[in-house]
Amino acid sequence: MEKDPALQRMIIDHFLRRIELTATEQAHFVSILKVRKLLPRQYLVQQGDVCQYESYVCKGFLRSFYVDEKGNDHTLHFAMEDWWISDSTSFHLQVPATRNIVALEASVLLQIEKNDLEQLYKDIPAFERFWRILEQKGGIAQDQRILNAISMTGAERYEALVTKYPTLEQRMPQRHIASYLGITPVFLSQIRKQLSRPGLSGDIK
C-alpha cells in the first residue's frame, strides 16, 4: 500500500487490540493492503458483481442495502470508522453479490484481496484467529438484531439503535434508518415526534 503512517497505525492498532503481531508480521500485513478512496454516492460493491475485497473503514460512512424485484431498497448494514464491510458470501464463495455497498460520505478504506487473505492465514495464523473473532462478533450482533425485531417495539428498537450509535442520525438519512429497523419512514417520524415529547415514549408500539 502507499505509505501513509496514520492509516497503517490505525489498522495495526485495530489488530493489536485483538491479537499479537511482531513488527515483521505487521510490516508484511500492511504491505499487501490497498488504499481505496470513495466519493459520496460512489459504490464499493454493486449487486451482481463479485466482491473482491474485505474493506476496513479508516474514514467515512458506508451503507449496505438490497434492492428487491419491485425496486424497493432494504438497508442491511452500515459501517463507520474502525469497522469492516463487505458482502461476505460473495467474497468467500466468489459468487455474485446480493447487496450493494455505497459511500454516504467521502471515505477512505484499506482493502485486502481474497487470495492475499488466504495466504496471510497460512503465513501468519494469528490473522485467522482475528477474522474468526470478527465473524463471531458479527454473528452475535446479527442474532441480537433478530431477537430485537421479535421482542421489541419499533420505538424500542429505534431508541436502542440511536443510544448505541449516537452519531447515526447525522450520518444516515431517516429513510435508511427506517429501512434498517424494518419500519416505514412515516412511522419513524411519528416515533421521533413522540420521543421528543416528555413522558410519552411508551405510546407508540
PDB file of C-alpha atoms in Angstrom:
ATOM      1  CA  MET A   1       0.000   0.000   0.000  1.00  0.00           C
ATOM      2  CA  GLU A   2       1.039   3.604  -0.433  1.00  0.00           C
ATOM      3  CA  LYS A   3       2.900   4.870   2.583  1.00  0.00           C
ATOM      4  CA  ASP A   4       0.523   6.603   4.939  1.00  0.00           C
ATOM      5  CA  PRO A   5       1.755   6.150   8.513  1.00  0.00           C
ATOM      6  CA  ALA A   6      -1.553   7.311  10.014  1.00  0.00           C
ATOM      7  CA  LEU A   7      -3.599   4.718   8.096  1.00  0.00           C
ATOM      8  CA  GLN A   8      -1.055   1.997   8.833  1.00  0.00           C
ATOM      9  CA  ARG A   9      -1.053   2.809  12.541  1.00  0.00           C
ATOM     10  CA  MET A  10      -4.846   2.860  12.665  1.00  0.00           C
ATOM     11  CA  ILE A  11      -5.308  -0.623  11.222  1.00  0.00           C
ATOM     12  CA  ILE A  12      -2.372  -2.122  13.135  1.00  0.00           C
ATOM     13  CA  ASP A  13      -3.809  -0.784  16.400  1.00  0.00           C
ATOM     14  CA  HIS A  14      -7.138  -2.329  15.372  1.00  0.00           C
ATOM     15  CA  PHE A  15      -5.473  -5.741  15.108  1.00  0.00           C
ATOM     16  CA  LEU A  16      -3.264  -5.412  18.183  1.00  0.00           C
ATOM     17  CA  ARG A  17      -6.344  -4.901  20.360  1.00  0.00           C
ATOM     18  CA  ARG A  18      -7.288  -8.495  19.469  1.00  0.00           C
ATOM     19  CA  ILE A  19      -4.138 -10.445  18.528  1.00  0.00           C
ATOM     20  CA  GLU A  20      -0.375 -10.255  18.993  1.00  0.00           C
ATOM     21  CA  LEU A  21       1.850  -9.479  15.996  1.00  0.00           C
ATOM     22  CA  THR A  22       5.590  -8.995  15.663  1.00  0.00           C
ATOM     23  CA  ALA A  23       6.967  -5.921  13.917  1.00  0.00           C
ATOM     24  CA  THR A  24       7.848  -8.101  10.903  1.00  0.00           C
ATOM     25  CA  GLU A  25       4.305  -9.506  10.743  1.00  0.00           C
ATOM     26  CA  GLN A  26       2.847  -6.011  10.964  1.00  0.00           C
ATOM     27  CA  ALA A  27       5.056  -4.792   8.123  1.00  0.00           C
ATOM     28  CA  HIS A  28       4.126  -7.778   5.951  1.00  0.00           C
ATOM     29  CA  PHE A  29       0.425  -7.202   6.538  1.00  0.00           C
ATOM     30  CA  VAL A  30       0.396  -3.506   5.631  1.00  0.00           C
ATOM     31  CA  SER A  31       2.453  -4.267   2.505  1.00  0.00           C
ATOM     32  CA  ILE A  32      -0.438  -6.241   0.961  1.00  0.00           C
ATOM     33  CA  LEU A  33      -3.178  -3.714   1.704  1.00  0.00           C
ATOM     34  CA  LYS A  34      -4.628  -1.413  -0.921  1.00  0.00           C
ATOM     35  CA  VAL A  35      -5.985   2.073  -0.292  1.00  0.00           C
ATOM     36  CA  ARG A  36      -9.401   2.872  -1.783  1.00  0.00           C
ATOM     37  CA  LYS A  37     -10.997   6.301  -1.708  1.00  0.00           C
ATOM     38  CA  LEU A  38     -14.694   6.804  -2.404  1.00  0.00           C
ATOM     39  CA  LEU A  39     -16.729   9.923  -3.024  1.00  0.00           C
ATOM     40  CA  PRO A  40     -20.239  10.282  -1.585  1.00  0.00           C
ATOM     41  CA  ARG A  41     -22.711   8.065  -3.528  1.00  0.00           C
ATOM     42  CA  GLN A  42     -19.835   6.057  -5.054  1.00  0.00           C
ATOM     43  CA  TYR A  43     -20.261   2.281  -4.910  1.00  0.00           C
ATOM     44  CA  LEU A  44     -17.842  -0.111  -3.241  1.00  0.00           C
ATOM     45  CA  VAL A  45     -19.835  -3.185  -4.335  1.00  0.00           C
ATOM     46  CA  GLN A  46     -22.774  -3.459  -6.744  1.00  0.00           C
ATOM     47  CA  GLN A  47     -25.422  -6.156  -6.699  1.00  0.00           C
ATOM     48  CA  GLY A  48     -24.489  -8.851  -9.242  1.00  0.00           C
ATOM     49  CA  ASP A  49     -20.729  -8.180  -9.171  1.00  0.00           C
ATOM     50  CA  VAL A  50     -18.304 -10.384  -7.249  1.00  0.00           C
ATOM     51  CA  CYS A  51     -16.989  -8.797  -4.047  1.00  0.00           C
ATOM     52  CA  GLN A  52     -13.193  -8.902  -4.306  1.00  0.00           C
ATOM     53  CA  TYR A  53     -12.174  -7.321  -1.014  1.00  0.00           C
ATOM     54  CA  GLU A  54     -12.649  -7.168   2.712  1.00  0.00           C
ATOM     55  CA  SER A  55     -12.640  -3.418   3.407  1.00  0.00           C
ATOM     56  CA  TYR A  56     -11.644  -1.645   6.618  1.00  0.00           C
ATOM     57  CA  VAL A  57     -13.073   1.849   7.098  1.00  0.00           C
ATOM     58  CA  CYS A  58     -10.415   4.392   8.081  1.00  0.00           C
ATOM     59  CA  LYS A  59     -12.663   7.371   7.413  1.00  0.00           C
ATOM     60  CA  GLY A  60     -16.238   7.768   6.280  1.00  0.00           C
ATOM     61  CA  PHE A  61     -19.582   6.003   6.399  1.00  0.00           C
ATOM     62  CA  LEU A  62     -20.985   3.289   4.119  1.00  0.00           C
ATOM     63  CA  ARG A  63     -24.371   1.610   3.743  1.00  0.00           C
ATOM     64  CA  SER A  64     -25.111  -1.949   2.615  1.00  0.00           C
ATOM     65  CA  PHE A  65     -28.517  -2.498   1.004  1.00  0.00           C
ATOM     66  CA  TYR A  66     -30.552  -4.892  -1.125  1.00  0.00           C
ATOM     67  CA  VAL A  67     -32.869  -3.872  -3.968  1.00  0.00           C
ATOM     68  CA  ASP A  68     -35.742  -6.305  -4.475  1.00  0.00           C
ATOM     69  CA  GLU A  69     -37.566  -7.170  -7.713  1.00  0.00           C
ATOM     70  CA  LYS A  70     -40.023  -4.318  -7.151  1.00  0.00           C
ATOM     71  CA  GLY A  71     -37.203  -1.814  -6.798  1.00  0.00           C
ATOM     72  CA  ASN A  72     -37.594  -1.422  -3.041  1.00  0.00           C
ATOM     73  CA  ASP A  73     -34.434  -0.533  -1.127  1.00  0.00           C
ATOM     74  CA  HIS A  74     -33.724  -2.505   2.091  1.00  0.00           C
ATOM     75  CA  THR A  75     -30.892  -1.316   4.363  1.00  0.00           C
ATOM     76  CA  LEU A  76     -28.961  -4.325   5.695  1.00  0.00           C
ATOM     77  CA  HIS A  77     -25.924  -2.898   7.450  1.00  0.00           C
ATOM     78  CA  PHE A  78     -23.841   0.227   7.820  1.00  0.00           C
ATOM     79  CA  ALA A  79     -20.180   0.806   8.629  1.00  0.00           C
ATOM     80  CA  MET A  80     -18.226   3.696  10.106  1.00  0.00           C
ATOM     81  CA  GLU A  81     -14.644   4.274  11.204  1.00  0.00           C
ATOM     82  CA  ASP A  82     -12.810   1.222  12.601  1.00  0.00           C
ATOM     83  CA  TRP A  83     -15.375  -1.215  11.097  1.00  0.00           C
ATOM     84  CA  TRP A  84     -15.096  -3.776   8.291  1.00  0.00           C
ATOM     85  CA  ILE A  85     -17.591  -4.128   5.462  1.00  0.00           C
ATOM     86  CA  SER A  86     -18.093  -6.472   2.505  1.00  0.00           C
ATOM     87  CA  ASP A  87     -20.589  -8.901   1.014  1.00  0.00           C
ATOM     88  CA  SER A  88     -19.178 -11.857   2.960  1.00  0.00           C
ATOM     89  CA  THR A  89     -20.950 -14.577   0.967  1.00  0.00           C
ATOM     90  CA  SER A  90     -19.812 -13.089  -2.340  1.00  0.00           C
ATOM     91  CA  PHE A  91     -16.275 -12.575  -1.037  1.00  0.00           C
ATOM     92  CA  HIS A  92     -15.768 -16.054   0.431  1.00  0.00           C
ATOM     93  CA  LEU A  93     -17.562 -18.064  -2.274  1.00  0.00           C
ATOM     94  CA  GLN A  94     -16.691 -15.720  -5.169  1.00  0.00           C
ATOM     95  CA  VAL A  95     -20.310 -15.586  -6.330  1.00  0.00           C
ATOM     96  CA  PRO A  96     -22.329 -12.525  -7.456  1.00  0.00           C
ATOM     97  CA  ALA A  97     -23.091 -10.079  -4.657  1.00  0.00           C
ATOM     98  CA  THR A  98     -26.661  -9.931  -3.382  1.00  0.00           C
ATOM     99  CA  ARG A  99     -26.234  -6.427  -1.997  1.00  0.00           C
ATOM    100  CA  ASN A 100     -24.902  -3.003  -2.833  1.00  0.00           C
ATOM    101  CA  ILE A 101     -22.427  -1.101  -0.683  1.00  0.00           C
ATOM    102  CA  VAL A 102     -22.272   2.648  -1.208  1.00  0.00           C
ATOM    103  CA  ALA A 103     -20.432   5.506   0.493  1.00  0.00           C
ATOM    104  CA  LEU A 104     -22.690   8.069   2.164  1.00  0.00           C
ATOM    105  CA  GLU A 105     -19.675  10.258   2.926  1.00  0.00           C
ATOM    106  CA  ALA A 106     -16.225  10.694   1.388  1.00  0.00           C
ATOM    107  CA  SER A 107     -14.496   7.547   2.618  1.00  0.00           C
ATOM    108  CA  VAL A 108     -11.010   6.077   2.876  1.00  0.00           C
ATOM    109  CA  LEU A 109     -10.706   2.284   3.051  1.00  0.00           C
ATOM    110  CA  LEU A 110      -7.928  -0.250   3.418  1.00  0.00           C
ATOM    111  CA  GLN A 111      -8.623  -3.403   1.423  1.00  0.00           C
ATOM    112  CA  ILE A 112      -7.318  -6.952   1.262  1.00  0.00           C
ATOM    113  CA  GLU A 113      -7.983  -9.368  -1.602  1.00  0.00           C
ATOM    114  CA  LYS A 114      -9.242 -12.907  -1.044  1.00  0.00           C
ATOM    115  CA  ASN A 115      -6.062 -14.646  -2.305  1.00  0.00           C
ATOM    116  CA  ASP A 116      -3.883 -12.393  -0.155  1.00  0.00           C
ATOM    117  CA  LEU A 117      -6.073 -13.096   2.867  1.00  0.00           C
ATOM    118  CA  GLU A 118      -5.901 -16.872   2.328  1.00  0.00           C
ATOM    119  CA  GLN A 119      -2.121 -16.675   2.043  1.00  0.00           C
ATOM    120  CA  LEU A 120      -1.978 -14.493   5.145  1.00  0.00           C
ATOM    121  CA  TYR A 121      -3.800 -17.220   7.103  1.00  0.00           C
ATOM    122  CA  LYS A 122      -1.051 -19.661   6.107  1.00  0.00           C
ATOM    123  CA  ASP A 123       1.858 -17.293   6.714  1.00  0.00           C
ATOM    124  CA  ILE A 124       0.620 -15.803   9.991  1.00  0.00           C
ATOM    125  CA  PRO A 125      -2.031 -17.976  11.721  1.00  0.00           C
ATOM    126  CA  ALA A 126      -2.879 -15.196  14.184  1.00  0.00           C
ATOM    127  CA  PHE A 127      -4.776 -13.457  11.384  1.00  0.00           C
ATOM    128  CA  GLU A 128      -7.091 -16.424  11.004  1.00  0.00           C
ATOM    129  CA  ARG A 129      -7.884 -16.115  14.714  1.00  0.00           C
ATOM    130  CA  PHE A 130      -8.581 -12.398  14.242  1.00  0.00           C
ATOM    131  CA  TRP A 131     -11.116 -12.998  11.475  1.00  0.00           C
ATOM    132  CA  ARG A 132     -12.728 -15.787  13.486  1.00  0.00           C
ATOM    133  CA  ILE A 133     -13.210 -13.327  16.365  1.00  0.00           C
ATOM    134  CA  LEU A 134     -14.622 -10.776  13.917  1.00  0.00           C
ATOM    135  CA  GLU A 135     -17.086 -13.265  12.433  1.00  0.00           C
ATOM    136  CA  GLN A 136     -18.176 -14.439  15.889  1.00  0.00           C
ATOM    137  CA  LYS A 137     -18.918 -10.877  16.950  1.00  0.00           C
ATOM    138  CA  GLY A 138     -20.809 -10.278  13.711  1.00  0.00           C
ATOM    139  CA  GLY A 139     -22.885 -13.413  14.272  1.00  0.00           C
ATOM    140  CA  ILE A 140     -23.716 -12.386  17.830  1.00  0.00           C
ATOM    141  CA  ALA A 141     -24.749  -8.897  16.671  1.00  0.00           C
ATOM    142  CA  GLN A 142     -26.959 -10.373  13.946  1.00  0.00           C
ATOM    143  CA  ASP A 143     -28.636 -12.730  16.442  1.00  0.00           C
ATOM    144  CA  GLN A 144     -29.325  -9.793  18.754  1.00  0.00           C
ATOM    145  CA  ARG A 145     -30.808  -7.798  15.890  1.00  0.00           C
ATOM    146  CA  ILE A 146     -33.180 -10.675  15.043  1.00  0.00           C
ATOM    147  CA  LEU A 147     -34.164 -11.037  18.707  1.00  0.00           C
ATOM    148  CA  ASN A 148     -34.797  -7.291  18.975  1.00  0.00           C
ATOM    149  CA  ALA A 149     -37.020  -7.425  15.888  1.00  0.00           C
ATOM    150  CA  ILE A 150     -39.118 -10.132  17.538  1.00  0.00           C
ATOM    151  CA  SER A 151     -39.233  -8.877  21.118  1.00  0.00           C
ATOM    152  CA  MET A 152     -39.090  -5.052  20.906  1.00  0.00           C
ATOM    153  CA  THR A 153     -41.472  -2.425  19.572  1.00  0.00           C
ATOM    154  CA  GLY A 154     -40.411  -0.134  16.731  1.00  0.00           C
ATOM    155  CA  ALA A 155     -39.885   2.693  19.195  1.00  0.00           C
ATOM    156  CA  GLU A 156     -37.750   0.494  21.461  1.00  0.00           C
ATOM    157  CA  ARG A 157     -35.614  -0.675  18.528  1.00  0.00           C
ATOM    158  CA  TYR A 158     -35.107   2.923  17.428  1.00  0.00           C
ATOM    159  CA  GLU A 159     -34.152   4.058  20.928  1.00  0.00           C
ATOM    160  CA  ALA A 160     -31.696   1.166  21.303  1.00  0.00           C
ATOM    161  CA  LEU A 161     -30.124   1.939  17.934  1.00  0.00           C
ATOM    162  CA  VAL A 162     -29.537   5.655  18.484  1.00  0.00           C
ATOM    163  CA  THR A 163     -28.345   5.028  22.038  1.00  0.00           C
ATOM    164  CA  LYS A 164     -25.744   2.583  20.751  1.00  0.00           C
ATOM    165  CA  TYR A 165     -24.753   4.784  17.787  1.00  0.00           C
ATOM    166  CA  PRO A 166     -25.306   8.433  18.860  1.00  0.00           C
ATOM    167  CA  THR A 167     -23.988   9.932  15.586  1.00  0.00           C
ATOM    168  CA  LEU A 168     -26.066   7.693  13.307  1.00  0.00           C
ATOM    169  CA  GLU A 169     -28.848  10.201  12.668  1.00  0.00           C
ATOM    170  CA  GLN A 170     -26.308  12.778  11.487  1.00  0.00           C
ATOM    171  CA  ARG A 171     -24.711  10.297   9.082  1.00  0.00           C
ATOM    172  CA  MET A 172     -27.545   8.220   7.609  1.00  0.00           C
ATOM    173  CA  PRO A 173     -30.845   9.613   6.236  1.00  0.00           C
ATOM    174  CA  GLN A 174     -34.008   8.831   8.182  1.00  0.00           C
ATOM    175  CA  ARG A 175     -35.474   6.729   5.348  1.00  0.00           C
ATOM    176  CA  HIS A 176     -32.469   4.394   5.526  1.00  0.00           C
ATOM    177  CA  ILE A 177     -32.674   4.167   9.319  1.00  0.00           C
ATOM    178  CA  ALA A 178     -36.361   3.277   8.981  1.00  0.00           C
ATOM    179  CA  SER A 179     -35.494   0.599   6.420  1.00  0.00           C
ATOM    180  CA  TYR A 180     -32.800  -0.816   8.723  1.00  0.00           C
ATOM    181  CA  LEU A 181     -35.346  -1.021  11.563  1.00  0.00           C
ATOM    182  CA  GLY A 182     -37.983  -2.611   9.333  1.00  0.00           C
ATOM    183  CA  ILE A 183     -40.483   0.236   9.682  1.00  0.00           C
ATOM    184  CA  THR A 184     -41.787   2.950   7.349  1.00  0.00           C
ATOM    185  CA  PRO A 185     -40.297   6.462   7.283  1.00  0.00           C
ATOM    186  CA  VAL A 186     -43.705   7.847   8.323  1.00  0.00           C
ATOM    187  CA  PHE A 187     -43.790   5.569  11.357  1.00  0.00           C
ATOM    188  CA  LEU A 188     -40.229   6.551  12.269  1.00  0.00           C
ATOM    189  CA  SER A 189     -41.209  10.206  12.058  1.00  0.00           C
ATOM    190  CA  GLN A 190     -44.095   9.508  14.456  1.00  0.00           C
ATOM    191  CA  ILE A 191     -41.748   7.707  16.847  1.00  0.00           C
ATOM    192  CA  ARG A 192     -39.290  10.602  16.835  1.00  0.00           C
ATOM    193  CA  LYS A 193     -42.066  13.126  17.498  1.00  0.00           C
ATOM    194  CA  GLN A 194     -43.384  11.062  20.401  1.00  0.00           C
ATOM    195  CA  LEU A 195     -39.945  10.606  21.913  1.00  0.00           C
ATOM    196  CA  SER A 196     -39.361  14.356  21.789  1.00  0.00           C
ATOM    197  CA  ARG A 197     -42.419  14.860  23.999  1.00  0.00           C
ATOM    198  CA  PRO A 198     -41.622  14.162  27.680  1.00  0.00           C
ATOM    199  CA  GLY A 199     -43.430  11.242  29.252  1.00  0.00           C
ATOM    200  CA  LEU A 200     -44.826   9.841  26.004  1.00  0.00           C
ATOM    201  CA  SER A 201     -42.040   7.497  24.888  1.00  0.00           C
ATOM    202  CA  GLY A 202     -44.140   4.394  25.560  1.00  0.00           C
ATOM    203  CA  ASP A 203     -47.172   5.450  23.479  1.00  0.00           C
ATOM    204  CA  ILE A 204     -46.020   4.118  20.088  1.00  0.00           C
ATOM    205  CA  LYS A 205     -45.697   0.401  19.513  1.00  0.00           C
TER     206      LYS A 205
END
